[in-house]
Amino acid sequence: MAYYFTEPSHTFGEYLLVPGYSSEQCVPANVSLQTPLVKFRRGEEPKIKMNIPMTSAIMQAVSNDTMAIALAREGGVSFIYGSQTPEQEAAMISRVKNYKSGFVSSDSNIKPTTTLGEVLALKDATGHSTMAVTEDGTPNGKLVGIVTSRDYRVTRMSFDTPVKDFMTPFERLIYADANLTLPQANDLIWEHKLNMLPLIDENQRLRYMVFRKDYTDNKENELELIDERKRYIVGAGINTRDYAERVPALLEAGADVLCIDSSEGYSEWQKKTLEYIHKEFGEDVKVGAGNVVDGEGFRFLADAGADFVKVGIGGGSICITRETKGIGRGQATAVIDVCRARDEYFKEKGVYIPVCSDGGIVHDYHMTLALAMGADFMMLGRYFSRFDESPTDKVKVNGTYYKEYWGEGSNRARNWQRYDLGGDRKLSFEEGVDSYVPYAGSLRDNIHISLSKIRSTMCNCGALNLSELRDKAKITLVSSTSIVEGGSHDVILKDKFGRD
């Protein structure tokens, strides 16, 4: 006989937080949103922690290298979408890892014989105005000079003029030994008022470049998420089919964490994928899995070796799995159930496996509810798809700007690899839609508002970190009438009359 859950499943919109005691320390500036991304043992620190509890979804319409850089600056992690070739995905990962680094490997290299016209073309292609001049034009060739935009910004030189005629030659450069530490390099940059410091070996071969702007960026983005080499942390989506080919390419490109992108995670395919990766590449390679909606699914993936577990089926704004297949569960109930299983697993095994709430976020306050119910972080699709940094087109419809947004289960995405269909590689029906979302501007401006709301609500609950929020939160179910009461009502809004 089928098993029946006795309690209806609920969404975040059916709950509210009840305020708790707030001490004088409970001000937003004192709130920490730091949270583990991957599992760790009792008494140990997780290998990767985020400074904000937000990741961007593994979707074509959301997470490319541009999004990954923007979100890492704010303290979160993007998972580059996997519905592209391994080479294409690895190239995106590489661009993120090389975009900002304490020690940058030069990727815009020229020879002394390179012409001004070629320099300008390379600048247009890469966006880099500072270029290393090496004898053979390779990243690690013998350094003979540097070209910056000031060398040719105002010039009457012919496009055929060779670089050797206008570069800053090696003899006039300030450079340092490649064994220098990053703080030492930064000290030289500030002492000599440099924009860039080349680091060379004993044979004058270029090894790294250290940029002043990286130091400045770090000061402006205090929560930015970087690795030990000061490179942005980035994740990558994988599937349960071509992982033997894809994973090595992603790791070689520098991916910090992987995540299996699948419509449903309680499967033998996910177990085999996790086991293969950890056997071939070791436990230091971190892999998230999912999605599941109950404690039984969590336990399965935990025992299989998942480094975090994603929760949610059918709750995404572009997902139609529930109406096409009748599979899923209300997101709030799913998060509560899985987080209970996580805590039991930690008590039993001494291993804490973070839970990611994926889907079901309509309003900003739903994020705080997800965190209060136990989620360690959230994976967001629609939220990030609205911003400038998402890879989709901005379109104007009836005078209003929107951005395109489509699901990985839609015909447009054709991402059959995320569906465990055995030998059948064709999708016979859609589980996602193609849509528009209102354009919202830059990620930075919007995410700061959302995080401010989370911090403020946590203060109302008397919590200064996410662990305290889970312990102190008081959560109540609300009726449909009280939901109406919670918004503006019984008034006529001024904008109905066309006023500001």
Coordinates of C-alpha atoms in Angstrom, one line a residue:
M1 CA 0.0 0.0 0.0
A2 CA 1.2 3.5 -0.8
Y3 CA 2.7 5.6 2.0
Y4 CA 0.7 8.7 2.9
F5 CA 2.2 11.7 4.6
T6 CA -0.2 12.9 7.3
E7 CA 0.7 16.6 7.0
P8 CA 0.0 18.7 3.9
S9 CA 3.1 20.1 2.3
H10 CA 3.5 23.9 2.7
T11 CA 5.3 26.7 0.8
F12 CA 7.3 29.5 2.3
G13 CA 4.4 31.9 1.7
E14 CA 2.4 30.0 4.3
Y15 CA 4.7 30.9 7.1
L16 CA 5.8 34.0 9.1
L17 CA 8.5 34.5 11.7
V18 CA 7.4 35.6 15.2
P19 CA 9.8 38.3 16.7
G20 CA 12.1 37.3 19.5
Y21 CA 14.0 39.3 22.1
S22 CA 16.5 41.7 20.5
S23 CA 19.5 42.9 22.6
E24 CA 21.4 46.1 21.9
Q25 CA 23.9 44.0 19.9
C26 CA 21.2 43.1 17.4
V27 CA 21.9 45.5 14.7
P28 CA 22.3 44.6 11.0
A29 CA 26.0 45.7 11.0
N30 CA 26.8 42.9 13.6
V31 CA 25.1 40.1 11.6
S32 CA 27.2 37.5 9.9
L33 CA 25.8 35.5 7.0
Q34 CA 28.8 33.2 6.7
T35 CA 27.8 29.6 6.0
P36 CA 29.4 26.3 5.0
L37 CA 29.2 25.2 1.3
V38 CA 30.5 21.7 1.7
K39 CA 30.5 19.0 4.4
F40 CA 32.8 18.8 7.4
R41 CA 33.4 16.7 10.4
R42 CA 32.6 17.7 13.9
G43 CA 35.4 19.9 15.3
E44 CA 36.8 20.8 11.8
E45 CA 36.3 23.7 9.5
P46 CA 34.6 23.2 6.1
K47 CA 37.0 23.4 3.1
I48 CA 34.7 26.1 1.5
K49 CA 32.6 28.7 3.3
M50 CA 30.5 31.4 1.7
N51 CA 30.1 34.9 3.1
I52 CA 26.5 35.1 2.0
P53 CA 24.0 32.2 1.8
M54 CA 23.4 32.5 -1.9
T55 CA 24.3 30.5 -5.0
S56 CA 23.1 31.0 -8.6
A57 CA 21.3 28.1 -10.3
I58 CA 22.9 25.8 -12.8
M59 CA 21.0 27.3 -15.8
Q60 CA 21.8 28.6 -19.2
A61 CA 19.7 31.7 -18.5
V62 CA 21.5 32.4 -15.2
S63 CA 25.0 31.2 -14.5
N64 CA 27.9 32.0 -16.9
D65 CA 31.3 33.5 -16.1
T66 CA 29.9 37.1 -15.9
M67 CA 27.4 36.1 -13.2
A68 CA 30.1 34.0 -11.4
I69 CA 32.4 37.0 -11.1
A70 CA 29.7 39.3 -9.9
L71 CA 28.3 36.9 -7.3
A72 CA 31.8 36.0 -6.0
R73 CA 32.5 39.7 -5.4
E74 CA 29.5 39.8 -3.1
G75 CA 30.5 36.6 -1.2
G76 CA 28.4 33.9 -3.0
V77 CA 29.1 31.2 -5.5
S78 CA 27.8 30.6 -9.1
F79 CA 27.5 27.1 -10.6
I80 CA 28.3 27.5 -14.3
Y81 CA 25.7 25.7 -16.3
G82 CA 26.7 22.3 -17.7
S83 CA 24.4 22.1 -20.7
Q84 CA 27.3 22.9 -23.0
T85 CA 30.4 21.1 -24.1
P86 CA 33.0 20.3 -21.4
E87 CA 35.4 22.5 -23.3
Q88 CA 33.0 25.5 -23.3
E89 CA 32.2 25.1 -19.6
A90 CA 35.9 24.7 -18.7
A91 CA 36.6 27.9 -20.6
M92 CA 34.0 29.8 -18.5
I93 CA 35.6 28.4 -15.3
S94 CA 39.0 29.4 -16.5
R95 CA 37.8 33.0 -17.3
V96 CA 36.5 33.3 -13.7
K97 CA 39.7 32.0 -12.1
N98 CA 41.9 34.2 -14.2
Y99 CA 39.7 37.4 -14.0
K100 CA 41.0 38.5 -10.7
S101 CA 44.0 36.9 -9.0
G102 CA 46.7 38.0 -6.6
F103 CA 49.1 36.3 -9.1
V104 CA 47.8 36.6 -12.6
S105 CA 49.2 34.5 -15.4
S106 CA 49.5 36.8 -18.4
D107 CA 47.0 36.0 -21.1
S108 CA 47.5 39.0 -23.4
N109 CA 51.1 38.6 -24.7
I110 CA 52.8 40.2 -27.6
K111 CA 56.2 40.2 -29.3
P112 CA 58.4 43.1 -30.0
T113 CA 57.5 42.8 -33.6
T114 CA 53.7 43.0 -32.9
T115 CA 52.2 46.0 -34.6
L116 CA 50.1 48.8 -33.0
G117 CA 47.2 47.6 -35.0
E118 CA 47.5 44.1 -33.6
V119 CA 47.7 45.6 -30.1
L120 CA 44.5 47.5 -30.5
A121 CA 42.8 44.4 -32.0
L122 CA 43.9 42.3 -29.0
K123 CA 42.7 45.0 -26.6
D124 CA 39.3 45.0 -28.2
A125 CA 39.1 41.2 -28.0
T126 CA 40.3 40.8 -24.4
G127 CA 39.5 44.1 -22.7
H128 CA 43.1 44.2 -21.4
S129 CA 45.1 47.4 -21.9
T130 CA 48.2 46.2 -20.2
M131 CA 50.2 43.6 -22.2
A132 CA 53.4 41.8 -21.5
V133 CA 56.0 41.9 -24.3
T134 CA 58.1 38.7 -24.3
E135 CA 60.7 37.6 -26.8
D136 CA 58.6 34.8 -28.2
G137 CA 55.1 36.3 -27.4
T138 CA 54.3 33.5 -24.9
P139 CA 53.0 33.9 -21.3
N140 CA 56.3 32.7 -19.8
G141 CA 58.8 34.0 -22.3
K142 CA 61.7 36.3 -21.5
L143 CA 60.2 39.7 -20.5
V144 CA 61.5 42.5 -22.6
G145 CA 58.9 45.2 -22.0
I146 CA 55.4 46.3 -21.1
V147 CA 52.7 48.1 -23.2
T148 CA 49.9 50.0 -21.5
S149 CA 47.2 52.2 -23.0
R150 CA 49.2 55.4 -22.1
D151 CA 51.9 54.2 -24.6
Y152 CA 49.5 54.7 -27.5
R153 CA 46.5 56.5 -26.2
V154 CA 47.4 59.8 -27.9
T155 CA 49.5 59.0 -30.9
R156 CA 50.0 59.7 -34.6
M157 CA 51.9 56.4 -35.0
S158 CA 51.0 54.2 -38.0
F159 CA 49.2 51.0 -37.2
D160 CA 52.2 49.3 -38.7
T161 CA 54.5 50.6 -35.9
P162 CA 56.1 47.7 -34.1
V163 CA 55.7 47.4 -30.3
K164 CA 59.5 47.7 -29.7
D165 CA 59.3 51.4 -30.8
F166 CA 56.8 52.5 -28.1
M167 CA 56.8 49.9 -25.3
T168 CA 58.4 50.6 -21.9
P169 CA 61.6 48.5 -22.1
F170 CA 62.6 46.1 -19.4
E171 CA 65.5 48.3 -18.3
R172 CA 63.0 51.0 -17.2
L173 CA 60.6 48.6 -15.5
I174 CA 60.2 48.0 -11.8
Y175 CA 59.8 44.3 -11.4
A176 CA 60.3 41.7 -8.6
D177 CA 61.3 38.1 -8.0
A178 CA 58.6 35.5 -8.7
N179 CA 59.0 34.1 -5.1
L180 CA 57.7 37.3 -3.6
T181 CA 54.6 36.9 -1.3
L182 CA 51.4 38.8 -2.3
P183 CA 51.7 41.3 0.6
Q184 CA 55.3 42.0 -0.4
A185 CA 54.2 42.6 -4.0
N186 CA 51.4 44.9 -2.9
D187 CA 53.9 46.9 -0.8
L188 CA 56.0 47.5 -3.9
I189 CA 53.0 48.5 -5.9
W190 CA 52.1 51.1 -3.4
E191 CA 55.6 52.3 -2.7
H192 CA 56.3 52.9 -6.4
K193 CA 52.8 54.0 -7.3
L194 CA 52.5 51.2 -9.9
N195 CA 49.4 49.9 -11.6
M196 CA 51.1 46.5 -12.3
L197 CA 54.1 44.7 -11.0
P198 CA 55.7 41.9 -13.2
L199 CA 57.2 39.0 -11.3
I200 CA 60.1 37.2 -13.1
D201 CA 62.4 34.2 -12.5
E202 CA 66.2 34.1 -12.4
N203 CA 66.2 33.9 -16.3
Q204 CA 64.0 37.0 -16.7
R205 CA 61.1 34.8 -17.7
L206 CA 57.7 36.3 -16.9
R207 CA 55.8 34.2 -14.2
Y208 CA 53.0 36.4 -12.9
M209 CA 51.6 39.9 -12.9
V210 CA 50.2 41.6 -9.8
F211 CA 47.7 44.4 -10.4
R212 CA 46.9 47.4 -8.2
K213 CA 43.2 47.1 -9.1
D214 CA 43.0 43.7 -7.5
Y215 CA 44.1 45.1 -4.1
T216 CA 41.6 48.0 -4.6
D217 CA 38.8 45.6 -5.5
N218 CA 39.4 43.6 -2.4
K219 CA 39.0 46.7 -0.2
E220 CA 35.8 47.7 -2.0
N221 CA 34.3 44.1 -1.8
E222 CA 35.1 43.0 1.7
L223 CA 32.9 39.9 1.5
E224 CA 34.3 38.7 -1.8
L225 CA 34.9 35.0 -2.0
I226 CA 38.4 34.1 -3.0
D227 CA 40.8 31.1 -2.8
E228 CA 44.3 31.0 -1.3
R229 CA 45.6 32.6 -4.5
K230 CA 43.1 35.4 -4.4
R231 CA 41.1 34.0 -7.3
Y232 CA 37.3 34.1 -7.3
I233 CA 35.7 30.8 -6.1
V234 CA 33.4 29.2 -8.7
G235 CA 31.3 26.1 -9.0
A236 CA 30.4 24.0 -12.0
G237 CA 27.4 21.9 -12.9
I238 CA 27.8 18.3 -14.1
N239 CA 25.5 15.5 -15.1
T240 CA 25.3 11.7 -14.5
R241 CA 26.2 10.8 -18.1
D242 CA 29.5 12.4 -19.3
Y243 CA 31.2 13.0 -15.9
A244 CA 34.2 10.9 -16.8
E245 CA 35.0 13.3 -19.6
R246 CA 33.6 16.6 -18.1
V247 CA 35.0 16.5 -14.5
P248 CA 38.7 16.3 -15.4
A249 CA 38.3 19.3 -17.7
L250 CA 36.5 21.4 -15.1
L251 CA 39.0 20.5 -12.4
E252 CA 41.9 21.4 -14.7
A253 CA 40.3 24.7 -15.4
G254 CA 40.1 25.4 -11.6
A255 CA 36.5 24.6 -10.5
D256 CA 36.4 24.8 -6.7
V257 CA 33.2 22.7 -6.3
L258 CA 30.9 20.6 -8.5
C259 CA 27.2 20.0 -8.4
I260 CA 25.2 17.3 -10.1
D261 CA 22.4 19.0 -12.0
S262 CA 19.4 16.6 -12.1
S263 CA 15.7 16.8 -12.0
E264 CA 15.6 14.2 -9.2
G265 CA 18.5 13.1 -7.0
Y266 CA 17.3 10.0 -5.3
S267 CA 18.8 7.7 -7.9
E268 CA 21.4 5.1 -8.6
W269 CA 22.9 7.3 -11.3
Q270 CA 23.8 10.0 -8.7
K271 CA 25.3 7.4 -6.4
K272 CA 27.5 6.1 -9.2
T273 CA 28.6 9.6 -10.2
L274 CA 29.6 10.5 -6.7
E275 CA 31.4 7.3 -6.1
Y276 CA 33.3 7.6 -9.4
I277 CA 34.4 11.2 -8.7
H278 CA 35.6 10.5 -5.2
K279 CA 37.4 7.3 -6.2
E280 CA 39.1 8.9 -9.2
F281 CA 39.9 12.3 -7.8
G282 CA 39.8 11.9 -4.0
E283 CA 37.7 13.3 -1.2
D284 CA 39.2 16.8 -1.7
V285 CA 37.0 17.2 -4.8
K286 CA 33.7 18.5 -3.5
V287 CA 30.5 17.5 -5.2
G288 CA 26.9 18.5 -4.3
A289 CA 24.0 16.3 -5.3
G290 CA 20.2 16.4 -5.5
N291 CA 17.4 17.3 -5.7
V292 CA 15.5 15.5 -3.0
V293 CA 12.4 16.5 -0.9
D294 CA 12.5 14.2 2.1
G295 CA 14.8 12.8 4.8
E296 CA 15.1 9.4 3.0
G297 CA 16.5 11.0 -0.1
F298 CA 18.9 13.1 2.0
R299 CA 20.2 10.0 3.8
F300 CA 20.7 8.2 0.5
L301 CA 22.8 11.0 -1.0
A302 CA 24.7 11.5 2.3
D303 CA 25.7 7.9 2.4
A304 CA 26.7 8.1 -1.3
G305 CA 29.2 10.8 -0.5
A306 CA 27.4 14.1 -1.3
D307 CA 29.2 17.2 0.0
F308 CA 26.0 19.1 0.1
V309 CA 22.4 18.2 -0.7
K310 CA 20.0 20.3 -2.8
V311 CA 16.3 20.3 -1.8
G312 CA 13.4 21.1 -4.1
I313 CA 11.3 19.6 -6.9
G314 CA 8.8 21.6 -8.8
G315 CA 9.1 24.8 -6.8
G316 CA 11.0 26.9 -9.3
S317 CA 9.2 29.7 -11.1
I318 CA 9.8 28.1 -14.5
C319 CA 9.4 24.5 -13.4
I320 CA 6.3 22.5 -14.4
T321 CA 7.3 19.1 -13.0
R322 CA 4.5 19.0 -10.6
E323 CA 1.8 19.7 -13.1
T324 CA 3.3 17.4 -15.8
K325 CA 4.4 14.5 -13.6
G326 CA 2.7 15.0 -10.2
I327 CA 6.1 14.8 -8.5
G328 CA 7.3 17.2 -5.9
R329 CA 6.6 18.7 -2.5
G330 CA 5.9 22.1 -1.0
Q331 CA 9.3 23.7 -0.6
A332 CA 9.0 24.7 3.1
T333 CA 7.9 21.3 4.2
A334 CA 10.7 19.7 2.1
V335 CA 13.4 21.9 3.7
I336 CA 12.1 21.3 7.2
D337 CA 12.1 17.5 6.6
V338 CA 15.5 17.3 5.0
C339 CA 17.2 19.7 7.6
R340 CA 15.8 17.4 10.3
A341 CA 17.5 14.5 8.6
R342 CA 20.7 16.5 8.3
D343 CA 20.8 17.2 12.0
E344 CA 20.1 13.6 12.9
Y345 CA 22.9 12.5 10.5
F346 CA 25.3 14.9 12.1
K347 CA 24.4 13.7 15.6
E348 CA 24.8 10.1 14.5
K349 CA 27.9 10.3 12.2
G350 CA 29.6 13.5 13.3
V351 CA 29.5 14.7 9.7
Y352 CA 27.6 17.9 8.8
I353 CA 26.3 18.0 5.3
P354 CA 25.0 21.5 4.3
V355 CA 21.5 21.7 2.8
C356 CA 20.7 24.0 -0.2
S357 CA 17.2 25.1 -0.7
D358 CA 16.6 25.2 -4.4
G359 CA 13.4 26.9 -5.6
G360 CA 10.2 28.3 -4.0
I361 CA 11.6 31.8 -3.3
V362 CA 9.0 34.4 -4.4
H363 CA 9.7 37.3 -2.0
D364 CA 12.9 38.2 -0.2
Y365 CA 11.5 37.3 3.1
H366 CA 11.2 33.7 1.9
M367 CA 15.0 33.6 1.9
T368 CA 15.0 34.3 5.7
L369 CA 12.3 31.7 6.2
A370 CA 14.4 29.1 4.3
L371 CA 17.4 29.9 6.5
A372 CA 15.4 29.8 9.7
M373 CA 13.9 26.4 8.7
G374 CA 17.4 25.1 8.5
A375 CA 18.8 25.6 5.0
D376 CA 22.5 26.5 5.0
F377 CA 22.1 28.4 1.7
M378 CA 19.9 28.9 -1.3
M379 CA 20.2 28.3 -5.0
L380 CA 18.3 31.0 -6.9
G381 CA 17.4 31.1 -10.6
R382 CA 14.7 33.7 -11.3
Y383 CA 16.2 36.0 -8.7
F384 CA 19.5 36.3 -10.5
S385 CA 18.1 36.0 -14.0
R386 CA 16.7 39.6 -13.7
F387 CA 20.1 41.2 -13.5
D388 CA 22.5 42.8 -16.0
E389 CA 25.0 40.0 -15.3
S390 CA 22.8 37.1 -16.4
P391 CA 23.7 35.9 -19.9
T392 CA 20.2 36.5 -21.5
D393 CA 19.0 39.3 -23.7
K394 CA 17.2 42.4 -22.3
V395 CA 14.0 43.0 -24.3
K396 CA 11.5 45.8 -24.3
V397 CA 7.8 44.8 -24.3
N398 CA 5.1 47.5 -24.3
G399 CA 7.6 50.0 -22.9
T400 CA 8.9 47.8 -20.1
Y401 CA 12.2 46.0 -20.0
Y402 CA 12.4 42.3 -19.3
K403 CA 15.1 39.6 -19.5
E404 CA 14.5 36.3 -21.0
Y405 CA 14.4 33.3 -18.7
W406 CA 13.9 29.6 -19.5
G407 CA 14.0 26.4 -17.6
E408 CA 16.6 23.6 -18.2
G409 CA 13.6 21.3 -18.7
S410 CA 12.2 23.4 -21.5
N411 CA 12.5 22.7 -25.2
R412 CA 14.6 25.8 -25.6
A413 CA 17.3 24.5 -23.2
R414 CA 17.1 20.9 -24.6
N415 CA 19.1 19.8 -21.5
W416 CA 18.3 16.1 -21.7
Q417 CA 21.5 15.2 -19.8
R418 CA 19.9 16.3 -16.5
Y419 CA 17.2 13.6 -16.9
D420 CA 18.1 10.1 -16.0
L421 CA 16.4 8.4 -18.8
G422 CA 18.5 5.3 -19.3
G423 CA 19.3 4.7 -22.9
D424 CA 16.6 7.1 -24.1
R425 CA 18.1 10.5 -24.8
K426 CA 15.0 12.2 -26.0
L427 CA 12.6 14.3 -23.9
S428 CA 9.1 13.5 -24.8
F429 CA 7.6 16.4 -22.9
E430 CA 8.7 19.6 -21.2
E431 CA 9.3 20.1 -17.5
G432 CA 10.1 23.8 -17.8
V433 CA 8.8 26.9 -19.6
D434 CA 10.3 29.8 -21.7
S435 CA 9.5 33.1 -20.2
Y436 CA 10.3 36.7 -19.3
V437 CA 11.2 38.3 -15.9
P438 CA 11.1 42.0 -15.1
Y439 CA 14.5 43.5 -15.6
A440 CA 16.0 44.7 -12.3
G441 CA 19.4 46.3 -13.0
S442 CA 22.7 45.4 -11.5
L443 CA 23.3 42.4 -9.2
R444 CA 25.2 44.5 -6.6
D445 CA 22.4 47.0 -6.0
N446 CA 19.7 44.4 -5.7
I447 CA 21.6 41.8 -3.6
H448 CA 22.5 44.4 -1.1
I449 CA 18.8 45.2 -0.5
S450 CA 17.9 41.6 -0.2
L451 CA 20.7 40.9 2.3
S452 CA 19.8 44.0 4.3
K453 CA 16.3 42.5 4.7
I454 CA 17.7 39.2 5.9
R455 CA 20.0 40.8 8.4
S456 CA 17.3 43.1 9.7
T457 CA 14.8 40.2 10.2
M458 CA 17.5 38.2 11.9
C459 CA 17.9 41.0 14.4
N460 CA 14.2 40.9 15.0
C461 CA 14.6 37.3 15.9
G462 CA 17.5 38.0 18.2
A463 CA 20.0 36.2 15.9
L464 CA 23.5 37.5 14.9
N465 CA 24.4 34.5 12.7
L466 CA 22.6 31.7 10.9
S467 CA 23.2 29.1 13.6
E468 CA 21.5 31.4 16.1
L469 CA 18.7 32.0 13.7
R470 CA 17.9 28.3 13.4
D471 CA 18.0 27.9 17.2
K472 CA 16.0 31.0 18.1
A473 CA 13.5 31.3 15.2
K474 CA 9.8 31.0 16.1
I475 CA 7.8 30.2 13.0
T476 CA 4.0 30.2 12.6
L477 CA 1.7 28.9 9.9
V478 CA -0.6 31.6 8.6
S479 CA -4.1 31.5 7.1
S480 CA -5.0 32.7 3.6
T481 CA -6.8 35.7 5.3
S482 CA -3.8 36.7 7.3
I483 CA -1.7 36.6 4.1
V484 CA -4.0 39.2 2.6
E485 CA -3.8 41.2 5.8
G486 CA 0.0 41.2 5.6
G487 CA 0.1 43.3 2.5
S488 CA -1.4 46.8 1.8
H489 CA -5.1 46.6 1.9
D490 CA -8.2 48.8 2.1
V491 CA -6.4 51.7 0.5
I492 CA -6.0 53.1 -3.0
L493 CA -2.4 53.2 -4.0
K494 CA -1.2 56.5 -5.4
D495 CA 0.3 55.0 -8.5
K496 CA -3.2 53.9 -9.5
F497 CA -3.8 57.6 -10.3
G498 CA -0.5 57.8 -12.2
R499 CA 1.2 59.7 -9.4
D500 CA 4.7 58.9 -7.9

